[in-house]
Tab-separated table of C-alpha atoms and ligand atoms in Angstrom:
chain	number	residue	atom	x	y	z
A	1	MET	CA	-15.742	36.804	16.595
A	2	GLN	CA	-14.323	36.013	19.995
A	3	VAL	CA	-11.496	37.577	21.638
A	4	PHE	CA	-8.583	36.795	23.766
A	5	ALA	CA	-6.805	39.249	26.177
A	6	GLY	CA	-3.919	37.053	25.089
A	7	GLY	CA	-2.342	33.472	26.074
A	8	ILE	CA	-5.336	33.384	28.707
A	9	GLY	CA	-6.657	30.310	27.019
A	10	LEU	CA	-5.180	26.691	27.188
A	11	VAL	CA	-3.325	26.495	24.517
A	12	GLN	CA	0.296	28.684	24.978
A	13	HIS	CA	2.438	27.800	22.212
A	14	ILE	CA	1.058	27.254	18.074
A	15	GLY	CA	2.911	24.976	15.517
A	16	VAL	CA	2.050	24.915	12.038
A	17	LEU	CA	2.925	22.499	9.773
A	18	THR	CA	1.829	21.573	6.170
A	19	SER	CA	2.266	18.033	5.075
A	20	GLY	CA	1.384	15.977	1.540
A	21	GLY	CA	1.538	17.428	-1.779
A	22	ASP	CA	1.902	21.227	-1.897
A	23	ALA	CA	-0.473	23.861	-2.476
A	24	PRO	CA	-0.827	27.209	-3.999
A	25	GLY	CA	-2.307	29.167	-0.461
A	26	MET	CA	-0.812	26.973	1.644
A	27	ASN	CA	1.732	29.973	2.592
A	28	ALA	CA	-1.423	32.235	2.500
A	29	CYS	CA	-2.644	30.169	5.197
A	30	VAL	CA	0.962	30.187	7.037
A	31	ARG	CA	1.290	33.939	7.366
A	32	ALA	CA	-2.695	34.135	8.574
A	33	VAL	CA	-1.368	31.255	11.518
A	34	VAL	CA	1.303	32.979	12.487
A	35	ARG	CA	0.055	36.896	12.064
A	36	MET	CA	-3.377	35.510	14.319
A	37	ALA	CA	-1.460	33.713	16.719
A	38	ILE	CA	1.221	36.529	17.550
A	39	TYR	CA	-1.570	39.141	17.697
A	40	ARG	CA	-3.777	36.848	19.996
A	41	LYS	CA	0.022	36.746	21.770
A	42	VAL	CA	0.915	32.949	21.367
A	43	LYS	CA	3.652	31.519	20.809
A	44	ILE	CA	4.120	30.347	17.580
A	45	SER	CA	6.454	28.073	15.373
A	46	GLY	CA	6.594	26.641	12.239
A	47	ILE	CA	7.538	22.868	11.580
A	48	MET	CA	9.691	22.487	8.239
A	49	ARG	CA	8.968	19.475	6.342
A	50	GLY	CA	5.514	18.406	7.434
A	51	TYR	CA	5.418	15.090	9.939
A	52	ALA	CA	9.340	14.309	8.502
A	53	GLY	CA	10.398	17.549	9.884
A	54	LEU	CA	8.340	16.963	13.081
A	55	LEU	CA	10.358	14.038	13.755
A	56	ALA	CA	14.042	15.602	13.047
A	57	GLY	CA	13.420	18.057	15.325
A	58	GLU	CA	13.338	20.699	12.666
A	59	MET	CA	10.610	23.412	14.086
A	60	LYS	CA	11.391	27.407	14.562
A	61	PRO	CA	10.088	30.298	16.202
A	62	MET	CA	8.266	33.157	13.809
A	63	ASP	CA	7.727	36.071	14.235
A	64	LEU	CA	5.880	39.290	11.614
A	65	GLY	CA	8.288	39.050	9.569
A	66	SER	CA	9.062	35.036	8.686
A	67	VAL	CA	5.794	35.368	7.122
A	68	GLY	CA	6.693	38.613	4.794
A	69	ASP	CA	5.992	38.412	1.295
A	70	ILE	CA	4.565	35.245	1.129
A	71	ILE	CA	1.432	35.448	0.363
A	72	HIS	CA	1.417	35.735	-2.901
A	73	ARG	CA	3.951	32.681	-3.621
A	74	GLY	CA	2.939	29.128	-4.461
A	75	GLY	CA	4.590	26.258	-2.866
A	76	THR	CA	4.917	26.374	0.983
A	77	LEU	CA	7.566	28.299	2.516
A	78	LEU	CA	7.422	25.809	5.471
A	79	ARG	CA	7.923	22.853	2.822
A	80	THR	CA	6.505	19.544	2.545
A	81	ALA	CA	7.319	16.111	2.528
A	82	ARG	CA	5.995	12.808	2.456
A	83	CYS	CA	7.541	10.617	5.903
A	84	LYS	CA	6.318	6.461	5.636
A	85	GLU	CA	7.369	6.337	9.977
A	86	PHE	CA	4.824	8.755	10.932
A	87	TYR	CA	2.236	5.350	9.813
A	88	GLU	CA	4.098	3.321	12.774
A	89	SER	CA	3.052	4.309	15.705
A	90	GLU	CA	6.300	4.280	16.504
A	91	GLY	CA	7.012	7.438	15.049
A	92	GLN	CA	3.507	9.116	15.790
A	93	GLU	CA	4.413	8.309	19.728
A	94	ARG	CA	8.318	10.515	18.619
A	95	GLY	CA	5.857	12.842	16.870
A	96	VAL	CA	4.582	13.591	20.223
A	97	ARG	CA	7.466	13.291	22.496
A	98	ARG	CA	8.925	16.055	19.687
A	99	LEU	CA	5.526	18.650	20.676
A	100	GLN	CA	6.072	18.360	24.380
A	101	GLU	CA	10.274	18.963	24.144
A	102	ALA	CA	9.014	22.054	22.441
A	103	GLY	CA	6.334	23.009	24.528
A	104	ILE	CA	3.934	23.266	21.236
A	105	ASP	CA	-0.029	22.698	23.281
A	106	GLY	CA	-1.904	23.076	20.237
A	107	LEU	CA	-0.911	22.006	16.091
A	108	VAL	CA	-2.352	23.280	12.942
A	109	VAL	CA	-1.699	20.950	10.490
A	110	ILE	CA	-2.270	21.888	6.893
A	111	GLY	CA	-2.884	18.873	3.955
A	112	GLY	CA	-4.972	16.896	2.291
A	113	ASP	CA	-6.455	13.701	3.498
A	114	GLY	CA	-3.302	11.670	4.611
A	115	SER	CA	-2.320	14.462	6.611
A	116	PHE	CA	-5.254	14.836	8.522
A	117	ARG	CA	-4.897	11.114	9.586
A	118	GLY	CA	-1.419	11.638	10.708
A	119	ALA	CA	-3.532	14.140	13.053
A	120	GLN	CA	-5.550	12.244	14.021
A	121	ALA	CA	-3.416	10.147	15.121
A	122	LEU	CA	-1.619	12.722	17.403
A	123	MET	CA	-4.557	13.694	18.605
A	124	ARG	CA	-5.018	10.281	19.903
A	125	HIS	CA	-2.354	10.428	21.702
A	126	GLY	CA	-3.690	14.391	23.768
A	127	ILE	CA	-2.433	17.076	21.223
A	128	SER	CA	-5.102	19.451	21.316
A	129	VAL	CA	-4.781	19.823	16.628
A	130	ILE	CA	-7.380	22.037	14.204
A	131	GLY	CA	-6.722	20.454	10.394
A	132	ILE	CA	-7.518	23.239	7.523
A	133	PRO	CA	-7.500	20.884	3.943
A	134	GLY	CA	-5.204	22.331	1.196
A	135	THR	CA	-4.717	19.744	-2.157
A	136	ILE	CA	-5.573	21.072	-5.125
A	137	ASP	CA	-7.283	18.541	-5.920
A	138	ASN	CA	-10.704	19.718	-3.400
A	139	ASP	CA	-11.086	15.411	-2.376
A	140	ILE	CA	-11.655	16.740	1.430
A	141	PRO	CA	-15.400	14.848	3.077
A	142	GLY	CA	-16.506	17.722	4.444
A	143	THR	CA	-15.627	20.358	2.740
A	144	ASP	CA	-16.810	21.977	-0.738
A	145	TYR	CA	-13.505	23.859	-0.963
A	146	THR	CA	-9.902	23.045	0.083
A	147	ILE	CA	-6.509	25.425	-0.901
A	148	GLY	CA	-5.544	25.486	-4.153
A	149	PHE	CA	-7.647	23.797	-5.908
A	150	ASP	CA	-9.117	26.856	-7.145
A	151	THR	CA	-5.554	28.040	-8.696
A	152	ALA	CA	-4.831	24.788	-10.225
A	153	VAL	CA	-8.348	24.820	-11.830
A	154	ASN	CA	-7.802	28.207	-13.457
A	155	THR	CA	-3.849	26.872	-14.539
A	156	VAL	CA	-6.024	24.078	-16.461
A	157	LEU	CA	-8.181	26.386	-17.663
A	158	ASP	CA	-5.502	29.047	-18.851
A	159	ALA	CA	-3.747	25.507	-20.470
A	160	ILE	CA	-7.117	24.647	-22.355
A	161	ASN	CA	-7.300	27.970	-23.820
A	162	LYS	CA	-4.071	27.721	-25.136
A	163	ILE	CA	-4.785	24.034	-26.026
A	164	ARG	CA	-7.872	24.998	-27.972
A	165	ASP	CA	-6.453	27.560	-30.261
A	166	THR	CA	-3.455	25.730	-32.165
A	167	ALA	CA	-6.349	22.443	-31.941
A	168	THR	CA	-9.003	24.998	-34.259
A	169	SER	CA	-5.507	25.600	-36.172
A	170	HIS	CA	-4.865	22.018	-36.889
A	171	ASP	CA	-8.276	20.862	-36.706
A	172	ARG	CA	-7.482	18.228	-33.606
A	173	THR	CA	-8.495	16.302	-31.051
A	174	ASN	CA	-6.284	17.098	-28.092
A	175	VAL	CA	-6.456	15.001	-24.773
A	176	ILE	CA	-5.511	16.734	-21.149
A	177	GLU	CA	-4.849	14.992	-18.727
A	178	VAL	CA	-5.059	16.646	-15.382
A	179	MET	CA	-4.331	15.739	-11.771
A	180	GLY	CA	-6.549	13.730	-9.895
A	181	ARG	CA	-5.263	9.897	-8.666
A	182	ARG	CA	-8.444	8.991	-6.984
A	183	ALA	CA	-11.014	12.378	-7.550
A	184	GLY	CA	-12.420	13.987	-11.273
A	185	HIS	CA	-13.316	17.980	-9.504
A	186	ILE	CA	-9.969	19.184	-10.615
A	187	ALA	CA	-10.848	17.903	-14.850
A	188	LEU	CA	-15.088	19.016	-14.000
A	189	LEU	CA	-14.396	21.639	-12.848
A	190	SER	CA	-12.195	23.191	-15.960
A	191	GLY	CA	-13.350	20.837	-18.178
A	192	LEU	CA	-17.233	22.471	-17.337
A	193	ALA	CA	-15.579	26.400	-17.472
A	194	GLY	CA	-13.123	25.500	-20.934
A	195	GLY	CA	-15.996	23.893	-22.623
A	196	ALA	CA	-14.667	20.360	-22.643
A	197	GLU	CA	-16.651	17.893	-25.632
A	198	SER	CA	-15.532	14.752	-23.373
A	199	ILE	CA	-14.576	14.575	-19.421
A	200	LEU	CA	-12.981	11.527	-17.989
A	201	VAL	CA	-12.960	10.591	-13.897
A	202	PRO	CA	-12.458	8.050	-12.212
A	203	GLU	CA	-15.855	8.328	-10.664
A	204	VAL	CA	-18.213	8.150	-13.149
A	205	PRO	CA	-17.745	5.082	-15.915
A	206	PHE	CA	-17.105	5.822	-19.348
A	207	ASP	CA	-17.306	3.929	-22.729
A	208	LEU	CA	-14.848	4.655	-25.354
A	209	ASP	CA	-16.972	4.204	-28.307
A	210	VAL	CA	-19.732	6.265	-27.072
A	211	VAL	CA	-16.492	8.940	-26.551
A	212	CYS	CA	-15.265	9.076	-30.153
A	213	ALA	CA	-19.691	8.558	-31.601
A	214	ARG	CA	-20.154	12.795	-29.846
A	215	LEU	CA	-15.997	13.848	-31.649
A	216	MET	CA	-17.182	12.621	-34.322
A	217	ARG	CA	-20.890	14.448	-34.310
A	218	GLY	CA	-18.640	17.100	-33.656
A	219	HIS	CA	-16.258	16.965	-36.443
A	220	ASN	CA	-18.977	16.129	-38.779
A	221	ARG	CA	-20.688	19.437	-38.235
A	222	GLY	CA	-17.911	21.385	-38.665
A	223	LYS	CA	-15.874	21.761	-35.190
A	224	LEU	CA	-12.460	22.334	-35.628
A	225	HIS	CA	-11.184	21.321	-32.424
A	226	SER	CA	-12.311	18.449	-29.686
A	227	ILE	CA	-11.068	18.553	-26.149
A	228	ILE	CA	-10.963	15.976	-23.953
A	229	LEU	CA	-10.069	16.156	-20.097
A	230	VAL	CA	-8.723	13.281	-18.370
A	231	ALA	CA	-8.604	12.840	-14.703
A	232	GLU	CA	-4.895	10.683	-14.823
A	233	GLY	CA	-6.712	8.395	-12.472
A	234	VAL	CA	-8.639	7.342	-15.290
A	235	GLY	CA	-5.015	6.132	-16.723
A	236	SER	CA	-2.859	6.266	-19.414
A	237	ALA	CA	-3.864	9.386	-21.674
A	238	VAL	CA	-0.998	8.857	-23.914
A	239	GLU	CA	-2.903	5.529	-24.221
A	240	LEU	CA	-6.374	7.183	-24.016
A	241	GLY	CA	-5.461	9.773	-27.464
A	242	LYS	CA	-4.274	6.345	-29.343
A	243	GLN	CA	-7.212	4.753	-28.921
A	244	ILE	CA	-9.179	7.940	-30.003
A	245	GLU	CA	-6.947	8.328	-33.160
A	246	GLN	CA	-7.764	4.616	-34.074
A	247	LYS	CA	-11.109	4.908	-33.344
A	248	THR	CA	-11.701	8.318	-35.303
A	249	GLY	CA	-9.515	8.498	-37.487
A	250	LEU	CA	-8.398	12.335	-36.234
A	251	GLU	CA	-5.194	13.602	-35.731
A	252	THR	CA	-4.881	12.725	-31.965
A	253	ARG	CA	-2.165	15.088	-29.217
A	254	VAL	CA	-2.306	14.440	-26.163
A	255	THR	CA	-0.908	17.019	-23.442
A	256	ILE	CA	-0.071	15.760	-19.924
A	257	LEU	CA	0.013	18.969	-17.236
A	258	GLY	CA	1.632	17.676	-14.345
A	259	HIS	CA	3.369	19.433	-11.272
A	260	ILE	CA	2.373	22.489	-13.269
A	261	GLN	CA	-1.660	22.793	-11.910
A	262	ARG	CA	0.328	22.535	-8.156
A	263	GLY	CA	2.713	25.526	-8.883
A	264	GLY	CA	1.256	29.608	-9.450
A	265	SER	CA	0.722	32.271	-7.649
A	266	PRO	CA	-2.116	31.487	-5.665
A	267	THR	CA	-6.129	33.252	-6.960
A	268	ALA	CA	-7.617	35.699	-4.677
A	269	THR	CA	-10.471	33.176	-4.068
A	270	ASP	CA	-6.785	30.747	-2.375
A	271	ARG	CA	-5.614	33.579	-0.698
A	272	ILE	CA	-9.365	34.945	1.124
A	273	TRP	CA	-10.239	30.935	2.184
A	274	ALA	CA	-6.552	30.076	3.258
A	275	SER	CA	-6.402	33.747	5.914
A	276	GLN	CA	-9.092	33.115	7.143
A	277	MET	CA	-9.068	29.818	7.454
A	278	GLY	CA	-5.325	29.865	9.138
A	279	SER	CA	-6.888	33.159	10.957
A	280	ARG	CA	-9.825	30.781	12.826
A	281	ALA	CA	-7.909	27.491	13.448
A	282	VAL	CA	-5.604	29.529	16.261
A	283	ASP	CA	-9.133	30.812	17.536
A	284	LEU	CA	-10.193	27.318	17.992
A	285	LEU	CA	-7.251	26.485	19.695
A	286	LEU	CA	-7.283	29.476	22.100
A	287	ALA	CA	-10.710	28.413	23.138
A	288	GLY	CA	-9.932	24.731	23.489
A	289	LYS	CA	-11.474	22.896	20.396
A	290	SER	CA	-9.304	20.474	19.052
A	291	GLY	CA	-9.427	17.944	16.198
A	292	LEU	CA	-11.525	20.206	14.386
A	293	MET	CA	-11.761	20.802	10.765
A	294	LEU	CA	-11.924	23.868	9.301
A	295	GLY	CA	-14.288	23.932	5.530
A	296	VAL	CA	-16.409	25.633	3.448
A	297	ARG	CA	-19.970	24.741	2.920
A	298	ARG	CA	-22.248	26.762	0.033
A	299	GLY	CA	-20.335	29.546	0.497
A	300	GLU	CA	-19.858	29.013	4.474
A	301	LEU	CA	-16.696	28.983	6.686
A	302	VAL	CA	-17.386	25.882	8.602
A	303	GLU	CA	-16.308	23.904	11.330
A	304	VAL	CA	-16.415	19.841	11.065
A	305	ASP	CA	-15.310	17.677	13.608
A	306	LEU	CA	-12.099	15.306	12.272
A	307	ASP	CA	-13.112	12.023	12.937
A	308	LYS	CA	-16.090	12.123	11.139
A	309	ALA	CA	-15.619	14.321	8.403
A	310	MET	CA	-12.568	10.991	7.496
A	311	THR	CA	-15.353	8.688	7.608
A	312	GLU	CA	-17.321	10.193	4.608
A	313	ARG	CA	-16.278	10.860	0.669
A	314	HIS	CA	-15.747	14.218	-0.725
A	315	GLY	CA	-18.278	12.786	-4.205
A	316	LEU	CA	-17.726	14.176	-7.113
A	317	ASP	CA	-20.650	16.876	-8.235
A	318	GLN	CA	-22.707	15.138	-10.913
A	319	GLU	CA	-25.263	17.686	-11.322
A	320	LEU	CA	-22.195	19.564	-11.944
A	321	TYR	CA	-21.450	16.708	-14.361
A	322	GLN	CA	-23.996	16.352	-16.420
A	323	LEU	CA	-24.671	19.286	-16.871
A	324	ALA	CA	-21.378	19.814	-18.335
A	325	GLY	CA	-21.996	16.614	-20.780
A	326	ILE	CA	-25.515	18.949	-21.536
A	327	LEU	CA	-23.146	21.843	-23.334
A	328	SER	CA	-20.782	20.328	-24.721
A	329	ILE	CA	-22.977	18.673	-26.877
B	401	ADP	P1	-2.282	14.167	1.830
B	401	ADP	O1	-1.854	14.507	2.843
B	401	ADP	O2	-1.702	15.360	0.098
B	401	ADP	O3	-3.122	13.715	1.433
B	401	ADP	P2	-0.591	12.206	2.012
B	401	ADP	O4	-1.454	11.026	2.029
B	401	ADP	O5	1.166	11.704	1.760
B	401	ADP	O6	-0.524	13.243	1.590
B	401	ADP	O7	-0.169	12.468	3.311
B	401	ADP	C1	0.815	13.053	4.170
B	401	ADP	C2	1.593	12.756	5.010
B	401	ADP	O8	0.630	11.892	5.778
B	401	ADP	C3	1.978	11.367	4.680
B	401	ADP	O9	3.665	11.046	4.429
B	401	ADP	C4	2.435	10.398	6.456
B	401	ADP	O10	3.474	10.435	7.296
B	401	ADP	C5	0.817	11.087	6.328
B	401	ADP	N1	0.086	10.090	6.999
B	401	ADP	C6	-1.346	9.668	5.589
B	401	ADP	N2	-1.704	8.872	6.329
B	401	ADP	C7	-1.162	8.438	7.666
B	401	ADP	C8	-2.238	7.446	8.814
B	401	ADP	N3	-2.556	6.524	8.200
B	401	ADP	N4	-1.271	6.978	9.695
B	401	ADP	C9	-0.756	8.468	10.048
B	401	ADP	N5	-0.266	9.479	9.318
B	401	ADP	C10	-0.011	9.192	7.614
B	402	F6P	O1	-2.343	15.570	-4.131
B	402	F6P	C1	-2.544	15.908	-5.330
B	402	F6P	C2	-1.513	15.141	-5.990
B	402	F6P	O2	-1.074	16.599	-6.560
B	402	F6P	C3	-2.541	14.618	-6.811
B	402	F6P	O3	-3.076	14.967	-7.446
B	402	F6P	C4	-0.982	13.930	-7.801
B	402	F6P	O4	-2.188	12.798	-7.795
B	402	F6P	C5	-0.198	13.882	-6.873
B	402	F6P	O5	-0.677	14.900	-5.893
B	402	F6P	C6	1.577	13.673	-7.447
B	402	F6P	O6	1.671	13.914	-6.205
B	402	F6P	P1	3.189	13.363	-6.225
B	402	F6P	O7	4.233	13.903	-7.338
B	402	F6P	O8	4.020	15.425	-5.207
B	402	F6P	O9	4.161	11.878	-5.710
């Protein structure tokens, strides 16, 4: 790790914000940014409510105590928001002015791909920015992992285990809808870990008759329950549940897990990566770097070009998808 004598890099005052959907582990990441900046003797300010707070000038200087007692908490102490004005160049220019007025010359953006597009806009106006992927969806290109994904998968797994208990008692089929409007990563990983009979994701077309035939095969050989995991991007789980019951005659219940997946105390994995990414972001800014996103590739912390990453897509792990299908035969 590079060591700086303190405040001698190009950047003198770092700002940090969380934006888009919150994710467990964002707090651990903010803590790491703040504490590493203080360790390196640069000024650090928290910007509240993402780009909305930036435009409103909602910023506060952070000290060691500002981030005490948050490493284990879900949500984000900096709060978060979605901000329509920031899609327009007028809003982005106002954001740049707000940063300049506050003397902030380096920014850490923790959020999803939308937040990174906002970050790209700021970069085009000459602001130094480092992105940190924070979203439960794990749908950011350039990285295998995003902060919050591991906690969300474990939350879903806990729900699957509980639903499985009651499903077995009643000999029922349970459809469980998880988050992921455009991506099935949560459904895939929790479905594989939870032994789901079928995993339905937006990336893979499916035939409901095939899903139902698989359910009937299991039922006919004495299976006492079946779990169908559905990513929200596939469509209405309630409707799917109705169709499955009609086609198979099996008693079916539907559970939509919703925002329960976005909260809760982050897992060790999320806290550890969040801590590493947050502190690396500070060191990159102090080394005069900008336009990079931190990520994890094959278990290693990596720095990737943000512009390049934003032109790619984080596809579903097809091997894992096939494995889940084989093991739940
Ligand atoms: P996430 O970061 O979780 O993907 P959003 O897509 O809602 O969440 O994006 C968060 C915020 O980032 C938006 O409300 C908006 O302020 C900003 N943003 C998103 N896309 C763009 C864009 N194309 N240009 C500028 N800002 C954007
Ligand atoms: O992007 C994260 C996410 O949790 C998606 O999985 C979900 O579709 C969406 O945010 C829900 O967003 P909200 O309820 O905050 O508008």
